[in-house]
Amino acid sequence: MGSTLNGASETTGGSVLRVGVIGVGNISKQYFAEFPKLPNLQLVVVADLDLARAAEVAAEQGVRSSSVDELLADPEVDVVLNLTIPAAHAEVALRALEAGKHVYGEKPLALSTAEARPVLELAAAKGLRVGSAPDTVLGSGVQTALAVLDSGAIGRPIAAAVAWSAPGHELWHPAPAFYYQPGGGPLLDMGPYYLTSLVSFFGPVVRVSGAVARSDRERSVATGALAGTPIPVHEEVDTHVTAILEHANGVVSTVTVSFEVWASRVPLFEVYGTGGTVAVPDPNRFSDPVEIATADDRTWRAVPDSAGFVDAGRGVGLSDLAEAIEQDRPHRASGDLAFHVLEIMEAIIVAGREHRVVELTSTVPRPAPVLQSATVA
């Protein structure tokens, strides 16, 4: 495989994982753009419920198209990249595993831990890998922040604060209705980026509390062919969520995610230590700069990139999974990590609606950091 994690030099004899993509919607474009940079991945076939759309995308990518059933039965597919809507994530993952294929999916892993647990159990029984987005946390932004924290530059971390907000994805997405159906909302859509980062920084969460709200604001599509179409908000979707997370190592994180904020000056993501503060870049992106202010002068300064993939994009987590299979090591964007993050989100919703503290039942090791800058080209 090519140059990847930890500054490893390029080799030519590594194995290549052959990829079949199910679901060629909006997010798939970002994966297709990155495949040429990831030499241990080979796109071989795409499928979608819309066969005409699958054929169009296949022609653009120079690969075959097929039905979903045909892709799952295809002996040339080693791993299924599951880019379906959240409501189909668990079903497609189970079918891929039953067909003897590894699976890597978009977030969330499933709509609930009850849906996700059989996926991990089947994978373990069959000796197959399950991976899940977000892999943005493997980029130079979050990984450099992690390196700063591990270096002790701000002393012992005490707390972290996240505040992601927007009026709603209907302002930019051409078909945003699924964001307001089960599996959507600001928590399940945006929460995985921040929660995965927090677990990568501080390890597993042991208990949560929180509050949730849901407005009756009328929403409609703002752009594209569906502009003006009303968007119903499902009764199970909370549009503003605030949570307090207690990590096993004692760090306390506060997290707010919202589809109700038109403008804000609240910092996006910060970590507070006994000797300073780290401003963490947006974990929905791979490579924004990290800043630090220490107790010595309390002046912000930029930190040079020192860890993670350089110039990375979506798909690097799948590339790491391919490398991990070859090296017989755990992959970083793992199903176990995604399951723990899913349980955190589930617990936040229960805590908010029932006004109580919820203890988590799952745990996960902190993923191995990407110790040195690396490129995927």
Coordinates of C-alpha atoms in Angstrom, one line a residue:
M1 CA 0.0 0.0 0.0
G2 CA 1.0 3.6 -0.3
S3 CA 2.2 6.1 2.3
T4 CA -0.3 6.0 5.1
L5 CA -0.2 6.2 8.9
N6 CA 2.7 7.0 11.2
G7 CA 4.9 8.1 8.4
A8 CA 5.3 4.6 7.0
S9 CA 7.2 4.5 3.7
E10 CA 5.4 3.5 0.6
T11 CA 5.5 -0.2 -0.3
T12 CA 4.4 -1.9 -3.5
G13 CA 3.5 -5.4 -2.3
G14 CA 0.6 -4.6 0.1
S15 CA -2.8 -6.1 -0.5
V16 CA -5.6 -4.0 -1.9
L17 CA -9.2 -4.1 -0.6
R18 CA -11.8 -4.1 -3.3
V19 CA -14.7 -1.8 -2.5
G20 CA -18.3 -2.0 -3.5
V21 CA -20.4 1.2 -2.7
I22 CA -24.0 1.0 -1.8
G23 CA -25.7 4.4 -1.9
V24 CA -24.5 7.1 -4.3
G25 CA -26.1 10.1 -2.8
N26 CA -24.6 13.4 -1.8
I27 CA -21.8 12.1 0.5
S28 CA -20.6 9.6 -2.0
K29 CA -18.9 12.3 -4.1
Q30 CA -16.5 13.0 -1.3
Y31 CA -15.4 9.3 -1.1
F32 CA -15.0 9.0 -4.8
A33 CA -12.8 12.1 -4.9
E34 CA -10.4 10.4 -2.4
F35 CA -10.2 6.9 -3.8
P36 CA -7.4 7.8 -6.2
K37 CA -5.3 8.9 -3.2
L38 CA -5.7 5.7 -1.3
P39 CA -3.7 3.0 -3.1
N40 CA -4.8 0.1 -0.8
L41 CA -8.5 0.7 -1.9
Q42 CA -9.9 -0.2 -5.3
L43 CA -13.4 0.8 -6.3
V44 CA -14.9 -2.0 -8.3
V45 CA -18.7 -1.5 -8.3
V46 CA -21.5 0.8 -7.2
A47 CA -25.2 0.1 -6.4
D48 CA -28.2 2.1 -5.5
L49 CA -32.0 1.6 -5.3
D50 CA -32.1 4.1 -8.2
L51 CA -30.5 1.8 -10.9
A52 CA -30.2 4.7 -13.4
R53 CA -28.4 6.8 -10.9
A54 CA -26.0 4.0 -10.1
A55 CA -25.3 3.5 -13.8
E56 CA -24.6 7.2 -14.2
V57 CA -22.2 7.3 -11.3
A58 CA -20.5 4.0 -12.4
A59 CA -19.8 5.5 -15.8
E60 CA -18.3 8.6 -14.2
Q61 CA -16.0 6.5 -12.0
G62 CA -15.1 4.0 -14.7
V63 CA -16.5 1.0 -12.8
R64 CA -19.5 -1.4 -13.0
S65 CA -22.9 -0.7 -11.6
S66 CA -25.3 -3.3 -10.2
S67 CA -28.3 -3.9 -8.0
V68 CA -27.8 -4.1 -4.2
D69 CA -28.4 -7.8 -4.3
E70 CA -25.9 -8.3 -7.1
L71 CA -23.2 -6.3 -5.3
L72 CA -23.6 -8.3 -2.1
A73 CA -23.2 -11.5 -4.0
D74 CA -20.2 -10.2 -6.0
P75 CA -17.1 -12.3 -5.3
E76 CA -14.9 -9.4 -6.4
V77 CA -16.1 -7.2 -3.5
D78 CA -14.1 -7.5 -0.3
V79 CA -15.7 -4.6 1.7
V80 CA -19.0 -2.8 1.4
L81 CA -18.9 1.0 1.8
N82 CA -22.4 1.6 3.2
L83 CA -23.5 5.1 2.2
T84 CA -27.3 4.6 2.6
I85 CA -29.6 6.7 4.8
P86 CA -29.2 6.1 8.5
A87 CA -32.4 4.0 8.7
A88 CA -30.8 1.5 6.4
H89 CA -27.3 1.3 8.0
A90 CA -27.9 -1.7 10.2
E91 CA -29.8 -3.7 7.6
V92 CA -27.2 -3.2 4.9
A93 CA -24.4 -3.9 7.3
L94 CA -25.9 -7.2 8.4
R95 CA -26.5 -8.3 4.8
A96 CA -22.9 -7.4 3.8
L97 CA -21.6 -9.4 6.8
E98 CA -23.8 -12.4 6.0
A99 CA -22.3 -12.3 2.5
G100 CA -18.9 -12.6 4.0
K101 CA -17.7 -9.0 3.4
H102 CA -16.2 -6.4 5.7
V103 CA -18.3 -3.3 6.1
Y104 CA -17.6 0.4 6.6
G105 CA -20.5 2.8 6.9
E106 CA -21.4 6.4 7.3
K107 CA -22.4 7.6 10.8
P108 CA -24.4 6.7 12.9
L109 CA -23.6 3.0 13.1
A110 CA -27.3 2.4 13.4
L111 CA -30.5 4.1 14.7
S112 CA -30.0 2.5 18.1
T113 CA -27.7 0.3 20.1
A114 CA -30.3 -2.5 19.8
E115 CA -29.9 -2.3 16.0
A116 CA -26.2 -2.0 16.2
R117 CA -25.4 -4.8 18.6
P118 CA -26.2 -7.7 16.2
V119 CA -24.0 -6.1 13.6
L120 CA -20.9 -6.2 15.9
E121 CA -21.9 -9.7 17.1
L122 CA -22.2 -11.1 13.6
A123 CA -18.9 -9.5 12.5
A124 CA -17.1 -11.1 15.5
A125 CA -18.7 -14.5 14.8
K126 CA -17.5 -14.3 11.1
G127 CA -14.1 -12.8 11.8
L128 CA -15.0 -9.7 9.7
R129 CA -14.3 -6.0 10.3
V130 CA -16.8 -3.3 10.9
G131 CA -15.8 0.4 10.5
S132 CA -17.7 3.6 10.8
A133 CA -17.4 7.3 10.1
P134 CA -16.4 9.8 11.2
D135 CA -12.8 9.4 10.0
T136 CA -12.3 13.2 10.1
V137 CA -10.8 12.6 13.5
L138 CA -7.8 11.0 11.8
G139 CA -6.9 14.2 10.0
S140 CA -4.2 16.6 11.0
G141 CA -6.6 18.9 12.9
V142 CA -7.9 16.6 15.6
Q143 CA -4.8 14.5 15.7
T144 CA -2.5 17.5 16.3
A145 CA -4.9 18.7 19.1
L146 CA -4.6 15.2 20.6
A147 CA -0.8 15.4 20.3
V148 CA -0.8 18.7 22.1
L149 CA -2.9 17.3 24.9
D150 CA -0.8 14.2 25.3
S151 CA 2.4 16.4 25.4
G152 CA 1.2 18.1 28.6
A153 CA 1.3 21.5 27.0
I154 CA -1.8 22.6 28.9
G155 CA -1.2 20.5 32.0
R156 CA -3.9 18.0 33.0
P157 CA -7.1 18.3 31.0
I158 CA -10.1 19.2 33.3
A159 CA -12.9 19.9 31.0
A160 CA -14.0 20.3 27.3
A161 CA -16.8 22.3 25.7
V162 CA -18.5 21.8 22.3
A163 CA -21.1 24.2 20.8
W164 CA -22.1 23.3 17.2
S165 CA -25.1 25.1 15.9
A166 CA -26.9 26.0 12.6
P167 CA -30.4 27.0 11.6
G168 CA -30.7 23.6 9.8
H169 CA -29.3 21.7 6.9
E170 CA -32.3 22.6 4.7
L171 CA -30.5 25.9 3.9
W172 CA -27.9 24.0 1.8
H173 CA -28.8 20.4 1.3
P174 CA -30.9 19.7 -1.9
A175 CA -32.8 16.8 -0.3
P176 CA -32.7 17.4 3.5
A177 CA -35.9 15.7 4.7
F178 CA -34.0 12.7 6.2
Y179 CA -32.2 15.0 8.7
Y180 CA -35.6 15.4 10.4
Q181 CA -36.5 11.7 10.5
P182 CA -35.3 9.1 13.0
G183 CA -31.5 8.9 12.6
G184 CA -31.3 12.6 11.9
G185 CA -31.4 15.7 14.1
P186 CA -28.4 17.6 15.2
L187 CA -27.3 15.0 17.7
L188 CA -27.2 11.9 15.5
D189 CA -26.0 13.9 12.5
M190 CA -23.3 16.2 13.9
G191 CA -22.8 14.6 17.4
P192 CA -20.6 11.8 16.1
Y193 CA -17.8 14.2 15.0
Y194 CA -17.5 15.8 18.4
L195 CA -18.2 12.7 20.6
T196 CA -15.7 10.6 18.6
S197 CA -13.1 13.4 19.1
L198 CA -13.8 13.6 22.8
V199 CA -13.5 9.8 23.2
S200 CA -10.3 9.9 21.2
F201 CA -9.0 12.6 23.6
F202 CA -10.1 11.4 26.9
G203 CA -11.3 7.8 26.5
P204 CA -14.8 6.4 27.2
V205 CA -17.7 8.1 28.8
V206 CA -19.3 6.5 31.9
R207 CA -22.4 8.7 32.5
V208 CA -24.4 11.5 31.0
S209 CA -27.0 14.0 31.8
G210 CA -28.7 16.6 29.6
A211 CA -31.7 18.4 28.3
V212 CA -33.4 18.4 24.9
A213 CA -35.8 20.7 23.1
R214 CA -37.8 20.7 19.9
S215 CA -39.3 23.8 18.2
D216 CA -42.4 24.0 16.1
R217 CA -40.7 26.2 13.5
E218 CA -41.9 25.5 10.0
R219 CA -39.0 24.3 7.7
S220 CA -38.7 24.0 4.0
V221 CA -36.0 23.2 1.4
A222 CA -34.1 26.3 0.4
T223 CA -32.1 25.1 -2.6
G224 CA -32.3 22.9 -5.7
A225 CA -35.2 21.2 -7.4
L226 CA -37.1 20.7 -4.2
A227 CA -36.9 24.4 -3.1
G228 CA -40.0 25.4 -1.2
T229 CA -41.0 21.9 -0.2
P230 CA -42.1 21.7 3.4
I231 CA -40.1 19.5 5.7
P232 CA -42.0 17.7 8.5
V233 CA -40.0 17.2 11.7
H234 CA -40.6 13.7 13.2
E235 CA -41.7 13.7 16.8
E236 CA -38.7 11.7 17.9
V237 CA -36.2 14.3 16.5
D238 CA -35.0 16.8 19.1
T239 CA -33.7 19.9 17.3
H240 CA -31.6 21.4 20.3
V241 CA -29.6 19.1 22.6
T242 CA -27.3 19.9 25.5
A243 CA -25.4 17.3 27.5
I244 CA -22.8 16.8 30.2
L245 CA -20.5 13.9 29.8
E246 CA -18.4 12.3 32.5
H247 CA -15.3 10.5 31.1
A248 CA -13.8 7.5 33.0
N249 CA -10.6 9.5 33.4
G250 CA -12.5 12.3 35.3
V251 CA -12.7 14.9 32.5
V252 CA -16.1 16.6 32.1
S253 CA -17.3 17.6 28.7
T254 CA -20.3 19.8 27.9
V255 CA -21.8 19.4 24.4
T256 CA -24.5 21.4 22.7
V257 CA -25.7 20.7 19.1
S258 CA -28.6 22.5 17.5
F259 CA -30.6 23.1 14.4
E260 CA -32.1 26.2 16.1
V261 CA -29.4 28.8 16.1
W262 CA -29.2 31.6 13.4
A263 CA -26.0 33.1 14.7
S264 CA -23.6 32.5 17.6
R265 CA -20.3 33.7 19.1
V266 CA -19.8 30.7 21.3
P267 CA -16.4 28.9 20.7
L268 CA -16.9 25.7 18.7
F269 CA -14.6 23.3 20.6
E270 CA -12.2 23.9 23.4
V271 CA -10.3 21.9 26.0
Y272 CA -9.4 23.4 29.3
G273 CA -6.4 22.2 31.3
T274 CA -4.6 23.2 34.5
G275 CA -2.0 25.1 32.4
G276 CA -3.9 26.4 29.4
T277 CA -6.5 25.9 26.7
V278 CA -6.5 24.2 23.3
A279 CA -8.9 25.4 20.6
V280 CA -9.7 22.3 18.7
P281 CA -10.5 22.7 14.9
D282 CA -13.9 21.6 13.5
P283 CA -13.9 17.8 13.6
N284 CA -16.3 17.8 10.6
R285 CA -13.2 18.8 8.7
F286 CA -9.8 17.1 8.4
S287 CA -7.1 19.8 8.6
D288 CA -8.0 23.1 10.1
P289 CA -5.3 24.7 12.4
V290 CA -5.0 24.1 16.2
E291 CA -4.5 27.0 18.6
I292 CA -3.2 27.0 22.1
A293 CA -3.1 29.6 25.0
T294 CA -1.1 28.8 28.0
A295 CA -1.1 30.1 31.6
D296 CA 2.1 32.0 30.9
D297 CA 0.7 34.7 28.7
R298 CA -2.9 33.6 27.8
T299 CA -2.3 34.7 24.2
W300 CA -3.5 32.5 21.3
R301 CA -0.9 31.0 19.0
A302 CA -1.2 28.5 16.1
V303 CA 0.3 25.0 16.6
P304 CA 2.0 23.5 13.5
D305 CA 0.5 20.2 12.3
S306 CA 2.3 17.4 14.0
A307 CA 0.1 14.3 13.7
G308 CA -2.6 12.7 11.5
F309 CA -3.1 12.4 7.8
V310 CA -2.2 15.4 5.7
D311 CA -4.6 16.6 3.0
A312 CA -6.9 13.7 4.0
G313 CA -10.6 13.2 3.0
R314 CA -13.4 10.8 3.6
G315 CA -12.3 7.3 3.1
V316 CA -9.1 7.5 5.1
G317 CA -10.8 5.4 7.9
L318 CA -11.5 2.7 5.4
S319 CA -7.9 2.8 4.2
D320 CA -6.8 2.4 7.8
L321 CA -9.1 -0.6 8.1
A322 CA -7.5 -2.1 5.0
E323 CA -4.0 -1.5 6.5
A324 CA -5.1 -2.9 9.9
I325 CA -6.2 -6.1 8.3
E326 CA -2.8 -6.5 6.6
Q327 CA -1.0 -5.7 9.8
D328 CA -3.3 -7.6 12.1
R329 CA -4.0 -4.7 14.4
P330 CA -7.2 -2.8 15.5
H331 CA -8.4 -0.2 13.0
R332 CA -9.1 3.2 14.4
A333 CA -12.6 4.1 13.0
S334 CA -14.0 1.0 14.5
G335 CA -17.5 -0.4 15.0
D336 CA -16.8 -0.6 18.7
L337 CA -15.9 3.1 18.9
A338 CA -19.0 3.9 16.8
F339 CA -21.2 1.8 19.1
H340 CA -19.9 3.6 22.2
V341 CA -20.6 6.9 20.6
L342 CA -24.1 5.7 19.6
E343 CA -24.8 4.7 23.2
I344 CA -23.6 8.1 24.4
M345 CA -26.1 9.8 22.0
E346 CA -28.9 7.4 23.1
A347 CA -28.1 8.1 26.7
I348 CA -28.2 11.9 26.1
I349 CA -31.7 11.6 24.6
V350 CA -33.0 9.5 27.5
A351 CA -31.4 11.8 30.1
G352 CA -32.9 14.8 28.4
R353 CA -36.4 13.5 28.1
E354 CA -36.5 11.7 31.4
H355 CA -34.5 14.4 33.4
R356 CA -32.1 11.9 34.9
V357 CA -28.5 10.8 34.9
V358 CA -27.8 7.8 32.7
E359 CA -25.0 5.3 33.2
L360 CA -23.4 3.8 30.1
T361 CA -22.9 0.1 29.8
S362 CA -20.4 0.0 26.9
T363 CA -16.7 1.0 27.0
V364 CA -14.0 1.2 24.4
P365 CA -10.2 1.8 24.5
R366 CA -9.0 5.2 23.4
P367 CA -8.1 4.7 19.7
A368 CA -4.4 4.7 18.9
P369 CA -3.3 8.2 17.9
V370 CA -1.8 8.9 14.5
L371 CA 1.6 9.8 15.9
Q372 CA 3.3 11.5 12.9
S373 CA 2.2 13.5 10.0
A374 CA 1.4 11.4 7.0
T375 CA 0.0 11.9 3.5
V376 CA -2.4 9.8 1.6
A377 CA -1.2 10.8 -1.8

